[in-house]
XYZ file of C-alpha atoms in Angstrom:
617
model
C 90.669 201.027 -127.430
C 90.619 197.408 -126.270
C 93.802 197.327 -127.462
C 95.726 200.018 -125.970
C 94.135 199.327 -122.957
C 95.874 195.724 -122.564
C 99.037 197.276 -123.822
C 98.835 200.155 -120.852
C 98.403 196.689 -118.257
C 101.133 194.851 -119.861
C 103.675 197.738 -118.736
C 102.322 197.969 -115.516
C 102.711 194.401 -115.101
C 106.139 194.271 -116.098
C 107.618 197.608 -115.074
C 108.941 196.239 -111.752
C 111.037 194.062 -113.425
C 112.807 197.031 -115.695
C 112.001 200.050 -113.067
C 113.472 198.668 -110.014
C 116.918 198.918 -108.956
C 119.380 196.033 -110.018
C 121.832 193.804 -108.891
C 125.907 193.894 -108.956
C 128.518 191.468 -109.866
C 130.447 192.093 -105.865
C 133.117 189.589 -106.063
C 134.191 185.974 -107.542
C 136.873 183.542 -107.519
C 138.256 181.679 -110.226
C 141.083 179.347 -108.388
C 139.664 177.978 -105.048
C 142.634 175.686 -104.496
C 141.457 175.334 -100.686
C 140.061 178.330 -99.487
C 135.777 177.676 -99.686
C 134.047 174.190 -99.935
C 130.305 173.640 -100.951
C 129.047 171.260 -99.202
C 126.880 169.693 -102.742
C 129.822 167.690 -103.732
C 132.941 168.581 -100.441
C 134.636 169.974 -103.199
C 136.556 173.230 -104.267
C 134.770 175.375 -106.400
C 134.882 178.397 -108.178
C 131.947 181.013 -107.706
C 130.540 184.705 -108.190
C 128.505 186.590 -106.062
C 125.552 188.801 -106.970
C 125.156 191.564 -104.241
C 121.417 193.889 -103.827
C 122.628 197.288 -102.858
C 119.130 198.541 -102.907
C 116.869 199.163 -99.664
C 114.080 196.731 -101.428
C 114.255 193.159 -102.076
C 114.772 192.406 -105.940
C 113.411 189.606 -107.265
C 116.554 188.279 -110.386
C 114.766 185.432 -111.309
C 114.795 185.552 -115.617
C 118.298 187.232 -115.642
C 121.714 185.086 -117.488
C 124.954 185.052 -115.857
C 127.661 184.553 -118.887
C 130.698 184.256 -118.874
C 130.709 184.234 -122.488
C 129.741 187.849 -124.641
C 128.678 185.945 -127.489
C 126.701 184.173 -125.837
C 124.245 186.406 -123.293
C 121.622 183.842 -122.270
C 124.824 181.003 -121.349
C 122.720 180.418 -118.089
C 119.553 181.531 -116.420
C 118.610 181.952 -112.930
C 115.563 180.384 -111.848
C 112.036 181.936 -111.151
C 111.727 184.024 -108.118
C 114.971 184.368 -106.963
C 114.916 186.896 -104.434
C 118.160 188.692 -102.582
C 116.982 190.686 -99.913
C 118.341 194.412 -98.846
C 121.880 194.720 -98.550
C 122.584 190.839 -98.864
C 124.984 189.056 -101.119
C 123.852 185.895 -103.521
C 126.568 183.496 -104.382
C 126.599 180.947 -107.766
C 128.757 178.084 -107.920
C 131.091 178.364 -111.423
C 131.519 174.586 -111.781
C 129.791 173.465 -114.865
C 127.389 171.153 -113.104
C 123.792 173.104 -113.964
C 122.237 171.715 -110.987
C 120.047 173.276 -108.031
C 121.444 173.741 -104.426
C 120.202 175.576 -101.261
C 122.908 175.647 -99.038
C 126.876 175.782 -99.048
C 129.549 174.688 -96.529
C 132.778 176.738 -96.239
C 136.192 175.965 -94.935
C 138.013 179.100 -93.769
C 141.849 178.889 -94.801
C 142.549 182.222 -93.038
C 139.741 182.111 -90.177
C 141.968 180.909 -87.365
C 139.326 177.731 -86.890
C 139.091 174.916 -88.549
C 135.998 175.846 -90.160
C 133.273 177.568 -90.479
C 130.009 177.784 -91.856
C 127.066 179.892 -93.174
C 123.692 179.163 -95.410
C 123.374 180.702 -98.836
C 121.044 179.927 -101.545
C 122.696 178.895 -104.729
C 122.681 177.618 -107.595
C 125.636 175.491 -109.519
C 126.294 177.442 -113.526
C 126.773 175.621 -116.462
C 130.191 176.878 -117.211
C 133.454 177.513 -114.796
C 135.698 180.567 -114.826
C 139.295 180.608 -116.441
C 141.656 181.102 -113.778
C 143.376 183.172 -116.492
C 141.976 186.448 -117.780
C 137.990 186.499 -118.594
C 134.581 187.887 -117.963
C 131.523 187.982 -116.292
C 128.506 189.087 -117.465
C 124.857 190.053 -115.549
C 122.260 190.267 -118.277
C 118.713 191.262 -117.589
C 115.698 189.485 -119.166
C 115.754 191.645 -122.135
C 119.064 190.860 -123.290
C 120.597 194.091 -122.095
C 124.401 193.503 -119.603
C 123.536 195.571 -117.133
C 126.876 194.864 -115.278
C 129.868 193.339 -116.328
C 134.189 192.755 -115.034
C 136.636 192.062 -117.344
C 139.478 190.237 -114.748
C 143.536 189.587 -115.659
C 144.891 186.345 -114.395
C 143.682 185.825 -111.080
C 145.873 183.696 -107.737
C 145.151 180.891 -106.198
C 143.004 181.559 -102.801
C 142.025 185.086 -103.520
C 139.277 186.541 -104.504
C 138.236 189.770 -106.657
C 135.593 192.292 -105.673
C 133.879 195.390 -104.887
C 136.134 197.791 -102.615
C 134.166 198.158 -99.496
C 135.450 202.224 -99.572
C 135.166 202.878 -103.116
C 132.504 200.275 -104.779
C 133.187 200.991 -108.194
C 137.070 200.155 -107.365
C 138.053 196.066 -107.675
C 140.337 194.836 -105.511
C 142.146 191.657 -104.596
C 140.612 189.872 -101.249
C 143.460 187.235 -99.429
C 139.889 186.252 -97.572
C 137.363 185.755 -99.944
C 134.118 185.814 -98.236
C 131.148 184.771 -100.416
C 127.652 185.338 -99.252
C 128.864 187.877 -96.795
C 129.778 191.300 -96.517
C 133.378 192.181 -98.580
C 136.531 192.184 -96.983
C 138.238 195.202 -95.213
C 141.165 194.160 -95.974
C 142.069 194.308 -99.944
C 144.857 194.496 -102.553
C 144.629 196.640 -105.299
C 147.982 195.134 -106.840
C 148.558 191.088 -107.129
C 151.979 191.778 -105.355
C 152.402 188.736 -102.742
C 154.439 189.144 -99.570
C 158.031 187.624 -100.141
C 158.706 183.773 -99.658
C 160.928 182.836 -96.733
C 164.630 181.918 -97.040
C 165.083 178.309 -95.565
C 168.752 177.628 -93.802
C 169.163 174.573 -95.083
C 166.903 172.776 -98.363
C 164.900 169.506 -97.624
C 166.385 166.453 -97.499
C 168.288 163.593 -96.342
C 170.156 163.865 -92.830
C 171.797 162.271 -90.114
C 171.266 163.530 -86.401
C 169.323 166.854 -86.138
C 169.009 170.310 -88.193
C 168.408 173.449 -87.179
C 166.392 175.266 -89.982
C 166.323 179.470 -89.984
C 163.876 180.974 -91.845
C 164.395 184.455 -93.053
C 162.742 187.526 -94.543
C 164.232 191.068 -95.559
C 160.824 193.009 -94.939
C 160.671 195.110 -91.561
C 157.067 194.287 -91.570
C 156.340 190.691 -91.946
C 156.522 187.933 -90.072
C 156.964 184.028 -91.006
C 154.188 181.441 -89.968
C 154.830 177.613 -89.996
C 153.644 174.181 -89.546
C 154.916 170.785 -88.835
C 151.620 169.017 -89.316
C 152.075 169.130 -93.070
C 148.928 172.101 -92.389
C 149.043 175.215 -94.925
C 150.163 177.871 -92.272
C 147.778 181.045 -92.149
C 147.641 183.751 -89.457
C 146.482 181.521 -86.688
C 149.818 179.087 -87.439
C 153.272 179.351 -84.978
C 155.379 181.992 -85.428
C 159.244 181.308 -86.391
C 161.379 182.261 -83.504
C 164.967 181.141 -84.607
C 166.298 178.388 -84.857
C 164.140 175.488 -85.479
C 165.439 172.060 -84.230
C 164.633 169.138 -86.126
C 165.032 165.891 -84.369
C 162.780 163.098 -86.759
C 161.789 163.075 -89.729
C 159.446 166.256 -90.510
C 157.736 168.731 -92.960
C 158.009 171.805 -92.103
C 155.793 174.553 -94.244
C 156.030 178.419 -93.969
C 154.301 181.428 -95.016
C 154.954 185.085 -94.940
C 152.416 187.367 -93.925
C 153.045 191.418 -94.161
C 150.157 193.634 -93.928
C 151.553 195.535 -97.561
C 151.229 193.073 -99.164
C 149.166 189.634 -100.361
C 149.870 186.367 -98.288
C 153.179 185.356 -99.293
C 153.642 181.640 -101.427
C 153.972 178.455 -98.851
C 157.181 176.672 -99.127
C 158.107 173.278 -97.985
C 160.071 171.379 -97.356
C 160.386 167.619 -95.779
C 164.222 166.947 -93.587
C 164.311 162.781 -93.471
C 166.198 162.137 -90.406
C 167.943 158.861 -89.748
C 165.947 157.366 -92.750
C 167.225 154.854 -94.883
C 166.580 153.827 -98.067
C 167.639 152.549 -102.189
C 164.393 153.491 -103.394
C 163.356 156.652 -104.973
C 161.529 158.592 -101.974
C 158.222 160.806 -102.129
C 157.151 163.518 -99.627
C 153.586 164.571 -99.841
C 152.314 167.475 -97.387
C 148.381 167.776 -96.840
C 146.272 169.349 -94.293
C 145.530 166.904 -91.657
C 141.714 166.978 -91.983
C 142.031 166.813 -95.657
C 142.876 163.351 -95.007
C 141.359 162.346 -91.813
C 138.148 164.719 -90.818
C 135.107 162.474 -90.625
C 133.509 165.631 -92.725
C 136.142 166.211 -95.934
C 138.664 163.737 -95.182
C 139.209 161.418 -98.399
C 141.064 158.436 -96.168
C 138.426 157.854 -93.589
C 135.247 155.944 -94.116
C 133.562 159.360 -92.577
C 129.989 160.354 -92.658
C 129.678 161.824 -96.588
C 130.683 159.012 -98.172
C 128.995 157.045 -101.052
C 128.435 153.211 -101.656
C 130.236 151.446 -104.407
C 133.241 149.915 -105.307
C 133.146 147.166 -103.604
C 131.813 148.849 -100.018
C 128.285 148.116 -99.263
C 127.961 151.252 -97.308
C 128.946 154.277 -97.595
C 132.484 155.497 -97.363
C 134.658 158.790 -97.862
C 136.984 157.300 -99.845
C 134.967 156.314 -102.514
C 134.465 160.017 -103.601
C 135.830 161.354 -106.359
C 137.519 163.932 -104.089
C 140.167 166.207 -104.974
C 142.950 167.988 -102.283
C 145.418 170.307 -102.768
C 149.337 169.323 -101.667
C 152.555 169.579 -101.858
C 154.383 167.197 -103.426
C 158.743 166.423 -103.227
C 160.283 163.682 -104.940
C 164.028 162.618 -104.320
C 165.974 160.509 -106.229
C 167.633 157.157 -105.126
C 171.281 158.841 -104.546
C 169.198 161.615 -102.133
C 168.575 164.448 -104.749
C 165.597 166.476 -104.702
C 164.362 166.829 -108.354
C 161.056 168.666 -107.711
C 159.303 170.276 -105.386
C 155.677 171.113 -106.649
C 151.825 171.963 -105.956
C 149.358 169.492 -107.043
C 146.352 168.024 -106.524
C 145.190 164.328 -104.509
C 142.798 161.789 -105.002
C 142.224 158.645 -103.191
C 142.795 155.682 -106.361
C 141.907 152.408 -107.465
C 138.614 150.512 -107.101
C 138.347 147.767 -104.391
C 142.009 148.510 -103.366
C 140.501 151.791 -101.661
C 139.208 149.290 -98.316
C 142.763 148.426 -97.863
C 144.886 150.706 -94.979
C 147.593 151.218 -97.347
C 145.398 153.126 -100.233
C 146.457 154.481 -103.801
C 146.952 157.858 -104.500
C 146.365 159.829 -108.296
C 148.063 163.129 -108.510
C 146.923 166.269 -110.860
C 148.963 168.980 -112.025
C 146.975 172.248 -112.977
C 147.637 176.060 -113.702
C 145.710 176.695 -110.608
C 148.160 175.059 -107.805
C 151.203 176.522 -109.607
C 151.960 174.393 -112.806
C 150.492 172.414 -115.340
C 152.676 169.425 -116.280
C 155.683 168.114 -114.475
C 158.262 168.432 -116.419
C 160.406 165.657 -115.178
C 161.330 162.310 -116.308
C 159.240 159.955 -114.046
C 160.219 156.549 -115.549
C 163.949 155.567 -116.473
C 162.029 153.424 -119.067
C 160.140 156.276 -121.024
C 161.487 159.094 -122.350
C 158.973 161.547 -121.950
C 159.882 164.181 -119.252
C 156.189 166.173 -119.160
C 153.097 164.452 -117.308
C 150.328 165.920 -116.803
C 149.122 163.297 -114.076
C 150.211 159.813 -112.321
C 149.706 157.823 -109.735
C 151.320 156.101 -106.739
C 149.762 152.662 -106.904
C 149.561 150.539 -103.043
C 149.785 146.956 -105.573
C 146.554 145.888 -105.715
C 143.877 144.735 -103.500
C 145.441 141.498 -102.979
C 145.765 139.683 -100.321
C 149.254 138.932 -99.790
C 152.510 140.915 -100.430
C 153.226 138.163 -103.827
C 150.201 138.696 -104.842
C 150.323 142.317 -105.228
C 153.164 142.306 -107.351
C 151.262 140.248 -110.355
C 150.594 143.280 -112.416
C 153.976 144.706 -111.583
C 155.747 141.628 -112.872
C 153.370 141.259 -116.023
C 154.299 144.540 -117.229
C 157.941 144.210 -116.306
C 157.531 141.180 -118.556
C 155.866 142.918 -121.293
C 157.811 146.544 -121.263
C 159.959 145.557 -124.285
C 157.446 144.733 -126.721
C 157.625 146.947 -129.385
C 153.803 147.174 -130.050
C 151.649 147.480 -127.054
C 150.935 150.080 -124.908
C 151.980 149.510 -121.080
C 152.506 151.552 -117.502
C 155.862 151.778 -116.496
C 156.398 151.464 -112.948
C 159.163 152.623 -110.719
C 159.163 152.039 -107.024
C 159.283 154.420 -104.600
C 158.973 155.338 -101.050
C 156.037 157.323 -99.312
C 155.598 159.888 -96.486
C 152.782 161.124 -95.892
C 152.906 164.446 -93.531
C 156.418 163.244 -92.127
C 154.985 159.831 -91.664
C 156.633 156.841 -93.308
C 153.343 155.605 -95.665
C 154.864 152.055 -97.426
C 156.191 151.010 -100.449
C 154.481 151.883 -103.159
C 154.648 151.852 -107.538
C 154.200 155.309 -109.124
C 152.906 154.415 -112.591
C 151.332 156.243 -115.254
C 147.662 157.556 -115.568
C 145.837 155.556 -117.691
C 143.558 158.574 -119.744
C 143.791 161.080 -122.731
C 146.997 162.194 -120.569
C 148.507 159.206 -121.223
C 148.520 159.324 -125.029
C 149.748 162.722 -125.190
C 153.106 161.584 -122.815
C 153.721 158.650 -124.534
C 152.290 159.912 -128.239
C 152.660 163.319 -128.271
C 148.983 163.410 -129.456
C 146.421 166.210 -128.268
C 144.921 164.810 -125.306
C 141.737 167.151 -125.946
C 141.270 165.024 -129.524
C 141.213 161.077 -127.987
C 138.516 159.085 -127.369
C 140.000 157.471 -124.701
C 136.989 154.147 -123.890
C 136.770 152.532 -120.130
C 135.715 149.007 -119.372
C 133.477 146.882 -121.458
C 130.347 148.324 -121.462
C 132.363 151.147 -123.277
C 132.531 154.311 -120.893
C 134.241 157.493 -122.842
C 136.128 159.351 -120.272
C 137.459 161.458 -123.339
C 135.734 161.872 -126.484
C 133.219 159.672 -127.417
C 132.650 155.905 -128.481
C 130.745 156.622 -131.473
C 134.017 155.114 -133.842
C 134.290 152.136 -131.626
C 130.613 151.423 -131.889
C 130.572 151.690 -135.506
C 133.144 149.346 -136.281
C 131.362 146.778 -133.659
C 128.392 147.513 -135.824
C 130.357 146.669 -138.688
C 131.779 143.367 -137.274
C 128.367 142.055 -136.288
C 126.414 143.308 -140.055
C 129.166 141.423 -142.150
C 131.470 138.085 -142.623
C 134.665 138.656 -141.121
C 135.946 135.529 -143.243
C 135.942 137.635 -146.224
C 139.227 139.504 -146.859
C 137.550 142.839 -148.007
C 135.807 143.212 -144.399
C 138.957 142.116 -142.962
C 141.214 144.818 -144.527
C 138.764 147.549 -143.851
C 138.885 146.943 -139.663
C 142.399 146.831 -139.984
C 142.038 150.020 -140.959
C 139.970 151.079 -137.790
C 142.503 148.916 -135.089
C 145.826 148.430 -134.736
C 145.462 144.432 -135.198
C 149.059 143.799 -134.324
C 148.645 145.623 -131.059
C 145.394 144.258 -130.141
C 146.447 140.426 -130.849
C 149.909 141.529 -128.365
C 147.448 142.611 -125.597
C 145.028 139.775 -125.786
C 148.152 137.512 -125.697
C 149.192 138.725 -122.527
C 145.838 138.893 -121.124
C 145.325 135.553 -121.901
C 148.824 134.242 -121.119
C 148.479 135.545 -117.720
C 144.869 134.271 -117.276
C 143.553 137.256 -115.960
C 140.277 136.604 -114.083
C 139.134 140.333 -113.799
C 138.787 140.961 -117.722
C 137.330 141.813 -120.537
C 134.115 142.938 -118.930
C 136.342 145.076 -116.474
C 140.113 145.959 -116.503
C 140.150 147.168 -120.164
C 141.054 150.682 -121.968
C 141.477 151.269 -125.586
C 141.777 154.536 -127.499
C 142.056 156.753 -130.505
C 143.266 159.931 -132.161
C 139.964 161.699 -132.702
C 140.830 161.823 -136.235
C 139.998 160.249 -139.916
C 142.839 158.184 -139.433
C 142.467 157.343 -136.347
C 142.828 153.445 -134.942
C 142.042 152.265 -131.857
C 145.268 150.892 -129.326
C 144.839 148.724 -126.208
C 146.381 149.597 -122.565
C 147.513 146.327 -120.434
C 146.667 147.684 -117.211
C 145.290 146.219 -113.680
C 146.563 142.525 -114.206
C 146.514 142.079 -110.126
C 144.361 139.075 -110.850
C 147.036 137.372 -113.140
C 148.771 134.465 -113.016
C 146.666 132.155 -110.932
C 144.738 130.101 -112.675
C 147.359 128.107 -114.436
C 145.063 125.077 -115.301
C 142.222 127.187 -116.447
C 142.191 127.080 -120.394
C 142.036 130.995 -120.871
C 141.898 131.046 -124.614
C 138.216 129.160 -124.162
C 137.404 131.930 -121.747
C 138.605 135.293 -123.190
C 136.618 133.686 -126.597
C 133.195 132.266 -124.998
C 129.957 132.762 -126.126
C 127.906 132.733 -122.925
C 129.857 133.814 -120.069
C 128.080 134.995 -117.099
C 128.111 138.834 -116.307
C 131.499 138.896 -114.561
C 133.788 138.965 -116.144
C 133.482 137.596 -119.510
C 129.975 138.127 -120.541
C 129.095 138.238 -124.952
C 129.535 141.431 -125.044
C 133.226 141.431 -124.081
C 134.162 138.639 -126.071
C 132.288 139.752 -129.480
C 135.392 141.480 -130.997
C 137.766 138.947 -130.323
C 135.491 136.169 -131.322
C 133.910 138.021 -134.735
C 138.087 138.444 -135.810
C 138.690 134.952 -135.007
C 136.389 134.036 -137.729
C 139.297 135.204 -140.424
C 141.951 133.034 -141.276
C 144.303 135.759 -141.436
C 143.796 137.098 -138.246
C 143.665 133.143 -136.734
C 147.099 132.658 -138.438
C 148.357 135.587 -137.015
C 146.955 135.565 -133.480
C 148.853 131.420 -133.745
C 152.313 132.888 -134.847
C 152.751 135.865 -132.536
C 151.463 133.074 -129.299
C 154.413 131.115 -130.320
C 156.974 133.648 -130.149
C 156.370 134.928 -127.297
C 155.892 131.705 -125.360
C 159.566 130.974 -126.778
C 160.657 134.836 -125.691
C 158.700 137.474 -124.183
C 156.843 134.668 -121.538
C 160.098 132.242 -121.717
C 159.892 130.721 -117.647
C 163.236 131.449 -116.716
C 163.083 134.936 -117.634
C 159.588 135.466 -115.861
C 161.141 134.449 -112.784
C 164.164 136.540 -113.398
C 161.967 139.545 -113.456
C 159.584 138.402 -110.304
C 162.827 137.687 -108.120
C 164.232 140.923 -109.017
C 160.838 143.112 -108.685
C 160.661 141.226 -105.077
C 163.803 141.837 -103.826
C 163.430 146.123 -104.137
């Protein structure tokens, strides 16, 4: 009797959970190029939205969102979570299983500059494909109590609910999480058409006049000339436009059939001259320079570190969509893409003239450039690369000491290298500087230069051995090795050569040490892998700013001590080098290919050769 008595309580006490009405999946977004921002990390993020359509607040705390059917429980929502009558519950799909309690939004189609409202939230441990998926909402027992399967989705719109017929999904060109659906929806992904430019970006003397043209009755063409994405609240083209300096000029169509139209851009260089290769980068102003999300100002939600005391915007790891045109030294445009922008570099970042990284994914249109960056490399696909402001150096000569070392180095036939070409920035119309665009140094890197998977590398940062790709497991098993056995012995000796490339590694501590690098090996190092059973590890030569000036300074003692201080040369850094040094084979070797390439590679006259012609561009 006992018994059934308990058992009678036990359903009474949990009935509410199963008896009450339940929650919807109301809309989501899985490519936020720049439409929403949360204000945890001022980044882009993709979310879905929970929405109570019942007259009662529901308490969802115990229930999995999932993106994954295999996998029902992928993440659970915390204890008492409550959304009341009527309101809408958003979750932020960005892999980062952490806790939150508010979100700030930036409108792209608002007619402000932003706007705001306070949600609670909570950050998922997965993300969404922007391609096709689902989304499941599973109750505490296991059961999917509702549940989207979604086809590729566009960048900047959201899918949801129909606010006329719920059970009907629709497209959204304004997403609006944690508030009330749209009114205005898409049941087809059919964009509005893109506008017919007069004449193409380019190179000009005197001024253009640019028409823009559609063929629909019903649209009409917004612009900018801020280097702004151009929404509803933008000018509207009245023919002709009349171009008189150099200017980017980006336009949109809008038709009320239809989804907001693609942007186009495109950047007219007037009275500009130069023999460099030139690049064009459009970005919303504020992107750049709002105290709040800009990435270029020191700001007010900015973070301490590389070598800033106090906190500055630029030292986040902030990304920003653009636009991105590169043309050619004779004045040819060879692309014209979508991308994504990060501020670059490490104490280079408190200089006015900063360094930019650039990111090509699905979500702003494409993901590789398929273009032949460097006349030195043949590979014509990158995935990323940067446009590097030369250092943190003090003077102009100075900042063209890692240039010239790799210029020196490009030829040998066994170590890895950046190429470097230089180019020409504007940034929003504005003439930006000279700059090098160079390679990404990461798993990227291997793949362009390889053709390896860059999802198999362990791809190792800096000395204390940080695995931006993979892991350092390998690595730390042959340092194990080195430091439980005689590296005299030959059978020790043959059996790391088959874990590192020894020819390539004796090539890049050459050059390290022949330049007498003072920022290395604790810092200014990256080595990788093929995440393989044959795998061997390869050295980068990257970030030499610091080269070249110490001349009297006996380097070899240095990159080899035994007790340097923490920076830059500390045991740790110096164990591998020092533990192979203790074979004759390697000594002998690491001796013979010194001496060549003192007589050829580092001969003076051809060093200066190289310098004087790297200046005078």
């Amino acid at each position: 009797m006992k018994k059934l008595h308990f058992s009678i309580l036990l359903l009474f006490c949990i009935a509410p959970i199963f008896l009450s009405s339940q929650p919807i999946i109301n809309e989501f977004q899985t490519s936020n190029v720049s439409s929403y921002m949360n204000t945890d990390f001022y980044v882009f993020s993709d979310w879905l939205e929970l929405k109570n359509t019942d007259a009662d607040t529901i308490n969802i705390g115990g229930y999995f969102l999932t993106d994954d059917r295999d996998n029902l429980s992928k993440w659970q929502i915390p204890e008492d979570t409550y959304i009341g009558p009527g309101e809408e519950m958003i979750f932020i799909a960005d892999n980062m299983d952490i806790e939150a309690n508010s979100v700030y939004y930036y409108l792209g189609f608002s007619g402000k500059p932003y706007d705001s409202t306070t949600v609670y939230i909570d950050h998922l441990n997965f993300k969404l494909s922007g391609n096709s998926g689902e989304i499941f909402l599973v109750n505490p027992t296991g059961s999917i109590i509702d549940s989207v399967y979604y086809e590729d989705q566009l960048a900047d719109v959201s899918y949801g609910r129909s606010m006329n017929i719920p059970s009907q999904w629709v497209y959204f060109p304004n997403p609006t999480p944690g508030l009330q659906n749209s009114t205005t929806s898409f049941i087809e992904t059919t964009k509005a058409e893109v506008p017919t430019f007069s004449i193409q970006g380019g190179v000009f003397t005197g001024t253009q006049n640019i028409s823009l043209s559609v063929s629909s009755p019903t649209a009409e063409i917004y612009y900018t000339l801020d280097g702004s994405i151009p929404d509803m609240s933008s000018l509207v083209y009245s023919p002709p436009l009349e171009i008189t300096s150099t200017t980017v000029l980006r336009a949109r169509v809008f038709d009320p059939q239809y989804l907001p139209g693609d942007v186009i851009t495109n950047t007219y260089f007037i009275n500009e001259n130069s023999d460099l290769t030139i690049i064009s980068v459009a970005i919303n102003p504020e992107f750049l320079w709002d105290d709040t999300v800009g990435i270029y100002v020191e700001g007010v939600n900015g973070i301490v570190g590389k070598l800033s005391s106090t906190p500055k915007n630029w030292n986040q790891d902030w990304e920003r969509p653009i636009n991105i045109e590169l043309f050619s030294e004779d004045d040819n445009l060879e692309f014209n893409k979508q991308a994504g922008m990060k501020i670059y570099g490490f104490g280079s970042r408190k200089g006015v003239q900063k360094s930019f990284s650039f990111y090509m994914k699905s979500k702003y249109g494409d993901d590789y450039l398929d273009y032949q960056l460097f006349k030195d490399k043949p590979s014509e696909r990158y995935k990323r690369f940067v446009l590097r402001n030369r250092g943190q150096r003090g003077s102009a000569l100075l900042k063209l000491n890692d240039v010239i070392m790799q210029e020196v180095i490009a030829d040998v036939d066994n170590l890895d290298n950046q190429a470097y070409e230089p180019v020409v920035l504007f940034l929003n119309g504005e003439y930006w500087g000279i700059y090098s665009l160079r390679e990404k140094l990461d798993n990227y890197y291997c793949e362009s230069n390889f053709g390896v998977n860059p999802k198999k590398i362990d791809f190792i940062e800096h000395g204390l051995m940080h695995a931006s790709s993979g892991d350092t497991l390998n690595y730390t098993n042959m340092l194990d090795f080195l430091e439980q056995n005689d590296m005299s012995l030959a059978e020790n000796f043959e059996f790391i050569k088959s874990q590192m490339n020894i020819d390539e590694y004796i090539n890049y501590q050459i050059a390290e040490i022949y330049s007498s690098n003072v920022d290395w090996p604790a810092n200014n190092i990256k080595y990788w892998r093929t995440k393989t059973a044959s795998g061997i590890w390869r050295w980068i030569l990257y970030d030499i700013d610091n080269a070249f000036e110490y001349a009297s300074r006996n380097s070899l003692a240095y990159a080899s001590a035994t007790n340097g201080p923490p920076w830059p040369n500390p045991p740790y850094s110096t164990f591998l080098f020092r533990k192979l040094l203790d074979n004759m084979d390697f000594r002998n070797q690491f001796i013979q290919q010194f001496a060549s390439h003192l007589n050829i590679t580092f001969e003076p006259q051809r060093i200066i050769d190289i310098a004087n012609a790297i200046n005078l561009e």
